[in-house]
Short mmCIF file of C-alpha atoms in Angstrom, two decimals:
data_model
loop_
_atom_site.label_atom_id
_atom_site.label_comp_id
_atom_site.label_asym_id
_atom_site.label_seq_id
_atom_site.Cartn_x
_atom_site.Cartn_y
_atom_site.Cartn_z
CA MET C 1 0.00 0.00 0.00
CA PRO C 2 1.57 3.31 -1.03
CA ALA C 3 1.85 6.07 1.50
CA ASP C 4 2.34 9.78 1.00
CA VAL C 5 1.92 13.02 2.92
CA PRO C 6 -0.29 15.47 0.98
CA GLN C 7 -0.54 19.20 1.39
CA ARG C 8 -4.34 19.35 1.10
CA ALA C 9 -7.25 17.21 2.16
CA GLU C 10 -9.81 15.55 -0.11
CA ASN C 11 -13.55 15.39 0.43
CA PRO C 12 -14.15 12.29 2.56
CA GLU C 13 -16.94 9.79 2.13
CA ARG C 14 -16.84 8.98 5.83
CA SER C 15 -14.71 10.16 8.69
CA ALA C 16 -14.10 9.13 12.28
CA THR C 17 -12.19 10.79 15.06
CA SER C 18 -10.33 8.96 17.79
CA GLN C 19 -7.79 9.67 20.47
CA PRO C 20 -4.17 8.90 19.51
CA PRO C 21 -1.94 6.37 21.30
CA ARG C 22 -0.93 7.34 24.82
CA GLY C 23 2.16 9.49 24.85
CA SER C 24 1.44 11.08 21.48
CA ALA C 25 1.91 14.82 21.15
CA VAL C 26 -1.19 15.04 18.92
CA SER C 27 -4.56 15.47 20.64
CA ALA C 28 -6.73 13.56 18.13
CA VAL C 29 -6.63 11.54 14.93
CA GLU C 30 -9.33 11.87 12.29
CA VAL C 31 -9.65 9.04 9.76
CA ARG C 32 -11.35 9.93 6.48
CA ARG C 33 -12.49 7.17 4.12
CA SER C 34 -12.94 7.86 0.43
CA ALA C 35 -14.35 5.64 -2.33
CA ARG C 36 -12.19 7.55 -4.83
CA ARG C 37 -9.02 6.54 -2.99
CA ARG C 38 -8.05 3.07 -4.22
CA ARG C 39 -4.57 2.24 -2.92
CA THR C 40 -2.85 5.15 -1.22
CA VAL C 41 -2.85 6.12 2.43
CA SER C 42 -2.01 9.74 3.25
CA ALA C 43 -1.71 11.87 6.38
CA TYR C 44 -1.10 15.48 7.35
CA ARG C 45 -1.32 17.75 10.39
CA GLU C 46 -4.22 20.17 10.81
CA GLY C 47 -3.66 22.24 13.93
CA ASP C 48 -3.50 19.84 16.87
CA ARG C 49 -5.12 17.04 14.86
CA THR C 50 -3.77 14.45 12.45
CA ILE C 51 -5.88 13.68 9.37
CA VAL C 52 -5.40 10.20 7.87
CA LEU C 53 -6.92 9.51 4.43
CA ILE C 54 -7.62 5.87 3.56
CA PRO C 55 -9.57 3.87 0.94
CA ALA C 56 -13.23 3.22 1.87
CA ARG C 57 -12.77 -0.54 1.36
CA MET C 58 -10.11 -0.83 4.06
CA SER C 59 -10.95 -3.03 7.06
CA GLU C 60 -10.93 -1.75 10.64
CA ALA C 61 -7.77 -3.75 11.37
CA GLU C 62 -6.03 -2.30 8.33
CA GLU C 63 -7.19 1.18 9.35
CA GLN C 64 -5.64 0.81 12.81
CA ARG C 65 -2.38 -0.49 11.36
CA TRP C 66 -2.09 2.31 8.81
CA VAL C 67 -2.97 5.01 11.33
CA GLY C 68 0.00 3.82 13.40
CA VAL C 69 2.27 3.71 10.35
CA MET C 70 1.34 7.23 9.25
CA LEU C 71 1.66 8.70 12.76
CA ASP C 72 5.17 7.27 12.93
CA LYS C 73 5.96 8.57 9.44
CA LEU C 74 4.85 12.11 10.26
CA ALA C 75 6.62 12.06 13.63
CA ALA C 76 9.85 10.88 12.00
CA GLN C 77 9.72 13.67 9.43
CA GLU C 78 9.05 16.28 12.10
CA SER C 79 11.77 14.95 14.40
CA LYS C 80 14.33 15.10 11.61
CA ARG C 81 13.25 18.56 10.51
CA LEU C 82 12.80 20.31 13.86
CA LEU C 83 15.06 18.91 16.55
CA GLY C 84 18.44 20.64 16.64
CA ASP C 85 20.56 20.76 19.80
CA ALA C 86 18.57 23.66 21.25
CA GLU C 87 15.23 21.96 20.59
CA LEU C 88 16.60 18.70 21.98
CA ALA C 89 17.55 20.45 25.24
CA GLU C 90 14.09 22.03 25.43
CA ARG C 91 12.49 18.64 24.83
CA ALA C 92 14.57 17.10 27.61
CA GLU C 93 13.44 19.82 30.02
CA LEU C 94 9.77 19.27 29.15
CA LEU C 95 10.10 15.50 29.53
CA SER C 96 11.82 15.89 32.90
CA GLU C 97 8.97 18.11 34.10
CA GLN C 98 6.30 15.76 32.79
CA TYR C 99 7.69 12.44 34.00
CA PHE C 100 10.29 13.17 36.70
CA GLN C 101 8.80 16.28 38.34
CA GLY C 102 11.71 18.31 36.96
CA ARG C 103 14.27 16.49 39.14
CA ALA C 104 16.51 15.51 36.19
CA ARG C 105 18.36 18.69 35.14
CA PRO C 106 21.03 18.16 32.49
CA ARG C 107 23.56 20.92 31.84
CA THR C 108 23.93 19.98 28.17
CA VAL C 109 21.90 17.89 25.72
CA ARG C 110 23.21 17.45 22.18
CA TRP C 111 23.46 15.24 19.13
CA VAL C 112 26.76 13.45 18.48
CA THR C 113 28.05 11.48 15.50
CA ASN C 114 30.50 9.18 17.31
CA GLN C 115 27.94 6.83 18.93
CA ASN C 116 27.25 4.05 16.48
CA THR C 117 26.77 1.18 18.93
CA ARG C 118 24.46 2.89 21.42
CA TRP C 119 21.55 5.28 21.14
CA GLY C 120 22.52 7.66 23.91
CA SER C 121 24.86 8.25 26.81
CA CYS C 122 24.93 10.25 30.01
CA THR C 123 27.71 11.50 32.27
CA PRO C 124 25.96 12.28 35.58
CA ALA C 125 29.01 14.02 37.08
CA GLU C 126 28.97 16.52 34.22
CA GLY C 127 25.21 16.60 33.73
CA SER C 128 25.71 15.92 30.03
CA ILE C 129 23.48 13.89 27.73
CA ARG C 130 24.44 12.85 24.21
CA LEU C 131 22.13 11.26 21.65
CA SER C 132 23.33 9.38 18.57
CA HIS C 133 22.65 11.11 15.27
CA ARG C 134 21.20 7.77 14.13
CA LEU C 135 18.04 8.67 16.06
CA GLN C 136 17.43 11.68 13.83
CA GLY C 137 14.46 10.92 11.62
CA MET C 138 13.03 8.26 13.95
CA PRO C 139 9.56 8.78 15.44
CA GLU C 140 9.29 11.40 18.16
CA TYR C 141 8.22 8.89 20.82
CA VAL C 142 11.44 6.91 20.19
CA VAL C 143 13.63 10.00 20.62
CA ASP C 144 11.64 10.89 23.75
CA TYR C 145 12.24 7.43 25.19
CA VAL C 146 16.00 7.66 24.69
CA LEU C 147 16.02 11.15 26.20
CA LEU C 148 14.07 9.89 29.22
CA HIS C 149 16.41 6.92 29.54
CA GLU C 150 19.40 9.25 29.78
CA LEU C 151 17.55 11.72 32.02
CA ALA C 152 16.79 8.85 34.39
CA HIS C 153 20.54 8.20 34.66
CA LEU C 154 20.92 11.65 36.21
CA LEU C 155 18.76 10.31 39.05
CA VAL C 156 19.84 6.64 39.10
CA PRO C 157 23.28 5.75 37.61
CA GLY C 158 22.74 2.02 36.99
CA HIS C 159 20.05 -0.14 35.39
CA GLY C 160 18.56 -1.61 38.55
CA PRO C 161 14.87 -1.93 39.49
CA ARG C 162 14.69 1.69 40.65
CA PHE C 163 15.90 2.89 37.25
CA TRP C 164 13.29 0.89 35.32
CA ARG C 165 10.54 2.00 37.69
CA LEU C 166 11.30 5.57 36.67
CA LEU C 167 10.80 4.71 33.00
CA GLU C 168 7.49 2.99 33.72
CA ALA C 169 6.00 6.49 33.93
CA TYR C 170 6.46 6.87 30.16
CA PRO C 171 3.54 5.05 28.49
CA ARG C 172 5.38 4.24 25.25
CA THR C 173 8.50 2.67 26.75
CA GLU C 174 7.80 -0.83 25.46
CA ARG C 175 6.82 0.36 22.00
CA ALA C 176 9.95 2.50 21.70
CA ARG C 177 12.19 -0.33 22.87
CA GLY C 178 10.54 -2.64 20.35
CA TYR C 179 11.13 -0.09 17.57
CA LEU C 180 14.83 0.21 18.43
CA GLU C 181 15.22 -3.55 18.69
CA GLY C 182 13.66 -3.83 15.24
CA VAL C 183 16.15 -1.33 13.84
CA VAL C 184 19.06 -3.27 15.31
CA SER C 185 17.71 -6.57 13.95
CA ALA C 186 17.22 -5.08 10.49
CA GLU C 187 20.79 -3.79 10.43
CA ARG C 188 22.06 -7.33 11.03
CA LEU C 189 20.22 -8.74 8.02
CA PRO C 190 22.16 -9.31 4.81
CA HIS C 191 21.77 -6.54 2.27
CA LEU C 192 19.68 -8.01 -0.55
CA PRO C 193 19.15 -6.44 -3.97
CA ALA C 194 16.09 -4.19 -4.03
CA ALA C 195 13.04 -5.78 -5.60
CA ARG C 196 11.77 -4.29 -8.84
CA SER C 197 8.95 -1.85 -8.10
CA GLU C 198 5.60 -2.34 -9.73
CA PRO C 199 4.66 0.49 -12.10
CA GLN C 200 3.20 3.43 -10.11
CA ASP C 201 3.22 1.37 -6.91
CA THR C 202 5.78 2.31 -4.28
CA ARG C 203 5.11 0.12 -1.27
CA GLU C 204 5.59 1.10 2.37
CA ALA C 205 8.48 -0.79 3.96
#
């Protein structure tokens, strides 16, 4: 099923609004079904809402799956486009306030290009947090999880039960960890030649 991010909406045949997954920065998701839309799934932001356009024939299970795919796609694009070092530091401060009552206070938060075997690192004595540039372009909730992981190290140095209890406050911890594990697994697969694309049919990976 192709996927794209349009600039304008189309007139829907039927629409439904639902709350997004817990931990999402978007307040609501509106799904619009259209009989004219045959194969493509599209999404775009409209204020504090996300509009997802799908074919009318799509099942409820397919709808749920594609809503998740498109939310991740939009979040990845926005993360790559918006989060520089200054925005990353601001995000860390907001996350600390939201999940740790502001107790984790890093002195510096920045992207680095020399961490290829780990997603982030923290030096509690210096109050410094570094995130791998490999996270750039990943969904926002994944970047948030890694930030929270390193923020938690400012409060608890090791990975004992107390550390993991801190991260239980973030509702998308398991999903983010699963995403990162999937990335690592994919990187270990042999690089196969790309399959020939069908005419006018670019499929979502």
